[in-house]
mmCIF file of C-alpha atoms in Angstrom:
data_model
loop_
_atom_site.group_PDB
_atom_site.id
_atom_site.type_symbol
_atom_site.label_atom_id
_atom_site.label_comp_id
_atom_site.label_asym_id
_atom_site.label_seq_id
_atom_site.Cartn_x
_atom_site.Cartn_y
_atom_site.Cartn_z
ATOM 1 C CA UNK C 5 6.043 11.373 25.505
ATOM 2 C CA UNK C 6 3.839 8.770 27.339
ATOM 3 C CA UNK C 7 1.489 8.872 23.339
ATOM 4 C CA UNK C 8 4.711 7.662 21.857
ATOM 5 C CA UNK C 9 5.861 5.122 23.984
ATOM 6 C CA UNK C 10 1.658 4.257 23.996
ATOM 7 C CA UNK C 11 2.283 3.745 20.152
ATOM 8 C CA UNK C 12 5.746 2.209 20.423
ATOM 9 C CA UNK C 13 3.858 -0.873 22.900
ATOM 10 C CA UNK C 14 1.320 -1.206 19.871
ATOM 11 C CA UNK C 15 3.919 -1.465 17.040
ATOM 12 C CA UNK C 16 6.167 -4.221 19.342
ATOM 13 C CA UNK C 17 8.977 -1.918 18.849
ATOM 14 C CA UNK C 18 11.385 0.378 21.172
ATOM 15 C CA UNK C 19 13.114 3.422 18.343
ATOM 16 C CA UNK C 20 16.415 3.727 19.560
ATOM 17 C CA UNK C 21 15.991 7.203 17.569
ATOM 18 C CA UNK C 22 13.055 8.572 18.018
ATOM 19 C CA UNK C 23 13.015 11.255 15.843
ATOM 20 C CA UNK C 24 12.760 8.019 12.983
ATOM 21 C CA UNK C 25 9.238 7.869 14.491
ATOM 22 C CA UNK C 26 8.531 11.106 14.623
ATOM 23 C CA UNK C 27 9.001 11.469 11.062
ATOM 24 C CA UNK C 28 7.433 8.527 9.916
ATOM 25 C CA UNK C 29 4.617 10.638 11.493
ATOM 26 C CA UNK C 30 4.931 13.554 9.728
ATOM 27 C CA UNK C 31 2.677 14.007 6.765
ATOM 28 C CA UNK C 32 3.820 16.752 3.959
ATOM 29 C CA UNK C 33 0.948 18.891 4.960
ATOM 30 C CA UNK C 34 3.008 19.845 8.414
ATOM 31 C CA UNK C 35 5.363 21.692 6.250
ATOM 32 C CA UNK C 36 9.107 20.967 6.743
ATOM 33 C CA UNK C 37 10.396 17.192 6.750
ATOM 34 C CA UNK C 38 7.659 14.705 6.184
ATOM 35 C CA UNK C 39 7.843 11.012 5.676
ATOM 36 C CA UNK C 40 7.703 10.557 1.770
ATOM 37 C CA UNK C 41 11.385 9.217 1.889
ATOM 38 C CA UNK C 42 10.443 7.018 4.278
ATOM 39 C CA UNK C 43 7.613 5.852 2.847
ATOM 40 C CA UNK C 44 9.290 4.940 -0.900
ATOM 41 C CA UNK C 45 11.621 2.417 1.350
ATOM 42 C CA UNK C 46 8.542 0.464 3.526
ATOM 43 C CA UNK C 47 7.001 -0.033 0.612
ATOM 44 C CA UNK C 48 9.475 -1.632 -0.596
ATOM 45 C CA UNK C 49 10.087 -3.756 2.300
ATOM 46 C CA UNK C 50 6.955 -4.303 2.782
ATOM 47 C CA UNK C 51 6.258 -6.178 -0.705
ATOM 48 C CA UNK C 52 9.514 -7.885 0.213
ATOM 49 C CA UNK C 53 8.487 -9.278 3.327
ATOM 50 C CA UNK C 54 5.241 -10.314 2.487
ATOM 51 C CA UNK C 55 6.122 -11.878 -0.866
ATOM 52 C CA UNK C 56 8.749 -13.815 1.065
ATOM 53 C CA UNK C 57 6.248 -14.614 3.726
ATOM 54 C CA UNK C 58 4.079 -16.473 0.940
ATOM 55 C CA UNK C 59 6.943 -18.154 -0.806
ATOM 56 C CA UNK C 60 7.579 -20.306 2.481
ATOM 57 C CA UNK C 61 4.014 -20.566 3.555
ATOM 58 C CA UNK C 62 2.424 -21.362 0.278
ATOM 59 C CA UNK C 63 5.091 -24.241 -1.520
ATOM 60 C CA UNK C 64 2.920 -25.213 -4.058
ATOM 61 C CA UNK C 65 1.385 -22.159 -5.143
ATOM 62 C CA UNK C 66 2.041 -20.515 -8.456
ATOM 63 C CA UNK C 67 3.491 -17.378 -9.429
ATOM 64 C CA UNK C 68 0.236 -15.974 -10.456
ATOM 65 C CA UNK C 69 -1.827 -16.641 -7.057
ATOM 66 C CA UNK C 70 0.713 -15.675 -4.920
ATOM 67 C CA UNK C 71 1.097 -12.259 -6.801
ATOM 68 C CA UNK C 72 -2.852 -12.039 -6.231
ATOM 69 C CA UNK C 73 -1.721 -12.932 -2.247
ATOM 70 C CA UNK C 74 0.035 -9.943 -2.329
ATOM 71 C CA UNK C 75 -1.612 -7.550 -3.860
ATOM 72 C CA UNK C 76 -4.479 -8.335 -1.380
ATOM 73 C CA UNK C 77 -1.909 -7.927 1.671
ATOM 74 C CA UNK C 78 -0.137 -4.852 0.756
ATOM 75 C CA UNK C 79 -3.076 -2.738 -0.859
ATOM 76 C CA UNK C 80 -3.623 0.433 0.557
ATOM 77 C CA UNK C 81 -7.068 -0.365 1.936
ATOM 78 C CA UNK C 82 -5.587 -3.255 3.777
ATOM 79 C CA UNK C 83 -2.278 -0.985 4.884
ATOM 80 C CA UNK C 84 -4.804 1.384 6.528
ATOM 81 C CA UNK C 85 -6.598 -1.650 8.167
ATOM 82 C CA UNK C 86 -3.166 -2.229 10.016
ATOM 83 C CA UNK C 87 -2.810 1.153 10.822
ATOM 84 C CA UNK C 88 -5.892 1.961 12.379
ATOM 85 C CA UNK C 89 -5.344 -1.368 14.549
ATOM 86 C CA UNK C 90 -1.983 0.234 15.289
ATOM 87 C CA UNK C 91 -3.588 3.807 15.882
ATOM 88 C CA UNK C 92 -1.031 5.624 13.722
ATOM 89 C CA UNK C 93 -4.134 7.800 12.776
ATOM 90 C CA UNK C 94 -3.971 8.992 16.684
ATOM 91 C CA UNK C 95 -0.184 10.135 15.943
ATOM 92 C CA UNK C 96 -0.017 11.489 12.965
ATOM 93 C CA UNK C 97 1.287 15.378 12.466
ATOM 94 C CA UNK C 98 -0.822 16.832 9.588
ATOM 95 C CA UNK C 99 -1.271 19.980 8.604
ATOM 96 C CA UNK C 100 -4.719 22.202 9.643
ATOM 97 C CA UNK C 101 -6.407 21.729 6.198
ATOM 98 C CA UNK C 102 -5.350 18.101 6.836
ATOM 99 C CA UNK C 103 -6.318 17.651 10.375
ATOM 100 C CA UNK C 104 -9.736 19.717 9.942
ATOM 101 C CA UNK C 105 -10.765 17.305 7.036
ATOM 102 C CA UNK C 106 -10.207 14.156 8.758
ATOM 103 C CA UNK C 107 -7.059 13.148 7.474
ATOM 104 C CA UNK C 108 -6.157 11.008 10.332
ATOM 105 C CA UNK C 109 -8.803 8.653 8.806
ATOM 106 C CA UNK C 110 -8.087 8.958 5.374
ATOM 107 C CA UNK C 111 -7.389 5.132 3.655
ATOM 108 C CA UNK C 112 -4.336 6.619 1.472
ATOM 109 C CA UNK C 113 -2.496 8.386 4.362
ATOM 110 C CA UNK C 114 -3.041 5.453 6.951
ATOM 111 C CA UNK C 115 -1.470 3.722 3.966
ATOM 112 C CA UNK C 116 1.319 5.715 3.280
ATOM 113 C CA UNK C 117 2.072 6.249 7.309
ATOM 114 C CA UNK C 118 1.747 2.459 7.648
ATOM 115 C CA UNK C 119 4.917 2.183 4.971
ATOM 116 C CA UNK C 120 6.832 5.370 6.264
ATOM 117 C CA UNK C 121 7.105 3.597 9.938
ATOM 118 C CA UNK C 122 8.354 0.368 8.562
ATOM 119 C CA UNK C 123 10.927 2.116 6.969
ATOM 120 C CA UNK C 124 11.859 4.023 10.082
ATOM 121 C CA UNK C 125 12.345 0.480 11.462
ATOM 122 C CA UNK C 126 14.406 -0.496 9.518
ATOM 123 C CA UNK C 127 17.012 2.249 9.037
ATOM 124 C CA UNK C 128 16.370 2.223 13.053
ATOM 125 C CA UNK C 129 17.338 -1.677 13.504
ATOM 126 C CA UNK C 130 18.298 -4.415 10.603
ATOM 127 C CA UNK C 131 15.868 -6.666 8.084
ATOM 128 C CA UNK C 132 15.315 -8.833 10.725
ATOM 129 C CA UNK C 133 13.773 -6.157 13.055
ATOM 130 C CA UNK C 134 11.505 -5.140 10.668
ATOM 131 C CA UNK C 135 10.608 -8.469 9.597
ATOM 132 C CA UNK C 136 9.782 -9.369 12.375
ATOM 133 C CA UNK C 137 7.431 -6.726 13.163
ATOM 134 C CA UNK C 138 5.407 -6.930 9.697
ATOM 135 C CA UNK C 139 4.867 -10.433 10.544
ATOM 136 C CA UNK C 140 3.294 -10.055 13.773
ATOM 137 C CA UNK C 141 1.122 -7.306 12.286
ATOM 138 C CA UNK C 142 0.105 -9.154 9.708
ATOM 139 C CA UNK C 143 -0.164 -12.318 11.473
ATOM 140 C CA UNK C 144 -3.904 -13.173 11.711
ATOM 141 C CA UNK C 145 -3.979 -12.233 7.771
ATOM 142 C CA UNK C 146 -1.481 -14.270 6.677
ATOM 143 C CA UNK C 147 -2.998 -17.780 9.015
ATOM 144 C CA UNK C 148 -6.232 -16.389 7.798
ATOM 145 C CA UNK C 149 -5.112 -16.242 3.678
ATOM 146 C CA UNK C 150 -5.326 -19.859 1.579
ATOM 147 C CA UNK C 151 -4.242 -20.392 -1.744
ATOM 148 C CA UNK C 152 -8.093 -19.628 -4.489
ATOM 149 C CA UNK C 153 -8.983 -17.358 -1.376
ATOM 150 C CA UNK C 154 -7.064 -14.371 -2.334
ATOM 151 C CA UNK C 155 -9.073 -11.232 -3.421
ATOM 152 C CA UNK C 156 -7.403 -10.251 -7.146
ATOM 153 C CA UNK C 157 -6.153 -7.358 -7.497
ATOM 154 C CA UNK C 158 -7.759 -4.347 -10.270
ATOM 155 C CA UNK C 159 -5.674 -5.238 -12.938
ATOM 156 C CA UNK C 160 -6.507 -8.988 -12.993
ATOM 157 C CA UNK C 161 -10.108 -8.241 -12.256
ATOM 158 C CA UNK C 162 -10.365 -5.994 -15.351
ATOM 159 C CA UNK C 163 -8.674 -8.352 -17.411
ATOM 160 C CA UNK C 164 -10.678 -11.325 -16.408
ATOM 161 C CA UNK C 165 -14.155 -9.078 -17.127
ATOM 162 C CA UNK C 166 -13.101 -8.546 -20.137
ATOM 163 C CA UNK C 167 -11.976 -11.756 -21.542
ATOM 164 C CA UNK C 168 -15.097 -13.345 -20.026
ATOM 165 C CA UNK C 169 -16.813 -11.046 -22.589
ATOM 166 C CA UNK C 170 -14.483 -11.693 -25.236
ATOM 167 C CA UNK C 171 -13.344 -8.124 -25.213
ATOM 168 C CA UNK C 172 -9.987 -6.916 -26.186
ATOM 169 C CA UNK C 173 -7.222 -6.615 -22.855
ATOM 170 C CA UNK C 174 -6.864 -3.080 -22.003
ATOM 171 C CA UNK C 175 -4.027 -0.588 -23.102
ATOM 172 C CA UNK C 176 -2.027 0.966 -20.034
ATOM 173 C CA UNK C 177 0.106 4.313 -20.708
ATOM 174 C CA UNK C 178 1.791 6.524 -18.339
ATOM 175 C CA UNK C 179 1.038 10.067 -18.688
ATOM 176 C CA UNK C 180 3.066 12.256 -16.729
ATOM 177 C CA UNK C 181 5.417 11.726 -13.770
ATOM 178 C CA UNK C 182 5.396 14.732 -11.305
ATOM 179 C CA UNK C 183 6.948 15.616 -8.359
ATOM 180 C CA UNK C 184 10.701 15.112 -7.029
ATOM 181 C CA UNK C 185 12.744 12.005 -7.365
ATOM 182 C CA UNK C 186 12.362 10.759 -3.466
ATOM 183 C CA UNK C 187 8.239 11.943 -4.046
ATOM 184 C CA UNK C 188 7.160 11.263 -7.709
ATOM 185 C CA UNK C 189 3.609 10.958 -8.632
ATOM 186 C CA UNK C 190 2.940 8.574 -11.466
ATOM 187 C CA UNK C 191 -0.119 9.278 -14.152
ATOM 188 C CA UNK C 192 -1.788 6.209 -15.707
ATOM 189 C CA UNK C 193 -4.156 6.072 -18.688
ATOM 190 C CA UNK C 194 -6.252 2.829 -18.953
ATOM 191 C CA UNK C 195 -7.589 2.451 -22.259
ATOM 192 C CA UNK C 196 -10.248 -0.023 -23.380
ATOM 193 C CA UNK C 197 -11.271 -1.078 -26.724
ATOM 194 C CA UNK C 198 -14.387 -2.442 -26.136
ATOM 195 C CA UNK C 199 -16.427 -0.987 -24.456
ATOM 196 C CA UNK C 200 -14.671 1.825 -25.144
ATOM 197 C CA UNK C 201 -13.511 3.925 -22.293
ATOM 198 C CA UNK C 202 -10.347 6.002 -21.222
ATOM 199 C CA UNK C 203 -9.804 6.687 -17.536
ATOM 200 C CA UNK C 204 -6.436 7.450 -15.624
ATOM 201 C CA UNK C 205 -5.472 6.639 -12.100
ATOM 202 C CA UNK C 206 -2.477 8.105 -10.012
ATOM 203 C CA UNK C 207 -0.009 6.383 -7.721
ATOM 204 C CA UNK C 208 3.065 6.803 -5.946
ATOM 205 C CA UNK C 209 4.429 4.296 -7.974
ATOM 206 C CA UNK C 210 3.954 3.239 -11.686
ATOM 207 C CA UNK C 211 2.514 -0.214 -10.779
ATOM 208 C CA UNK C 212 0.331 1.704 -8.366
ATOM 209 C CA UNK C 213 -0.738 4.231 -10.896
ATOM 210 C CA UNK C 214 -1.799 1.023 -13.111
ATOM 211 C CA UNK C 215 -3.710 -0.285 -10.351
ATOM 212 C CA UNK C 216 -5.605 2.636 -9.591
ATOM 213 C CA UNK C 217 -6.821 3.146 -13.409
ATOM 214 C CA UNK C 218 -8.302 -0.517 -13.661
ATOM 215 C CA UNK C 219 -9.964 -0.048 -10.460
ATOM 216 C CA UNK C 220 -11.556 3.224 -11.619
ATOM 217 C CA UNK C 221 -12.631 1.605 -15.152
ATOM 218 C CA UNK C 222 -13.996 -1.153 -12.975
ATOM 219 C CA UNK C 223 -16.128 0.646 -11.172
ATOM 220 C CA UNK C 224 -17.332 2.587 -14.443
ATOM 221 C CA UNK C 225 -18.136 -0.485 -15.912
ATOM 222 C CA UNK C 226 -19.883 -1.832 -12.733
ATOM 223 C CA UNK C 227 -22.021 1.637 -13.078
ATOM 224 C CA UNK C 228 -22.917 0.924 -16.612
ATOM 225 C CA UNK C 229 -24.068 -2.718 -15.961
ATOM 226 C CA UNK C 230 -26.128 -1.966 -13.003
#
């Protein structure tokens, strides 16, 4: 008990139901309940609480640079960043196949634990609560971010290396949706005309999905430049 109320200091947050926690901390590989419900609602509060965030920090910034804010915030390498400051990766209940392969260190888990506790704190507490807490952990990022110093996300990068070139935009198409309503797993094709080049990414979302697919053809295209 003394790991979880170690965890609960780090977090700035007493559970009044602990077993919220607990499965926040419970990755599908355990078997049983796992936190994929929970995780669908952080990420949405998440994205809420950020976007908000920059909305009163950033007055005079437009639509399009504070959606670039964002995507920098809430991207899952920068969700795992937060974790691993928080230790959830110390926490976490995985399965053996899991736990043997290092999956207390893996980027897209962090991620995804990162999301499933700030849902537990919220059905555990109010908006505020959980406010509260993403701001603090995301404090020194958000004094740290300026408006022109946000990183873009894939999708804008792709489409800005390709109109520099005077290339055609690129073509997005979901594939295939899998997996239950409360744990879907979105397919995304990314298709460009020129160069040409079809790659898909996957996501727990559709907008995810999206993301993932432009970051893949980026990095194909970075390949075939270098």
């Amino acid at each position: 008990m003394e790991d979880t109320a170690r965890l609960q200091r780090a977090l700035g947050y007493q559970f009044r139901d602990s077993r919220l926690l607990d499965l926040a901390l419970t990755h599908c590989s355990a078997g049983g309940q796992n936190n994929e419900r929970l995780e669908f609602l952080g990420d949405s509060i998440v994205n809420h609480i950020i976007a908000e965030a920059l909305f009163l920090r950033f007055p005079a910034s437009k639509e399009g640079e504070m959606s670039r804010m964002r995507a920098a915030l809430v991207k899952g390498d920068t969700l795992a960043e937060v974790a691993l400051e928080l230790e959830l990766g110390d926490h976490l209940r995985l399965g053996s196949g899991e736990r043997k392969s290092g999956g207390h260190r893996r980027t897209s888990i962090l991620a995804d634990t990162f999301e499933a506790v700030a849902g537990a704190i919220l059905l555990d507490s109010d908006v505020e609560q959980c406010r509260q807490c993403v701001l603090r952990w995301f404090d020194v990022r958000l004094r740290q971010l300026g408006t022109g110093t946000a990183e873009k996300d894939a999708k804008t990068t792709l489409q800005e290396y390709l109109q520099g070139r005077g290339n055609p935009l690129p073509f997005y198409e979901l594939v295939s949706i899998e997996g239950d309503d409360h744990a879907q797993q979105f397919q995304v094709k990314c298709r460009l005309r020129k160069p040409k080049l079809v790659v898909v990414g996957s996501g727990s979302s559709r907008r995810k999905a999206e993301q993932d697919s432009a970051a893949v053809a980026l990095e194909r295209l970075s390949n075939h430049d270098n």
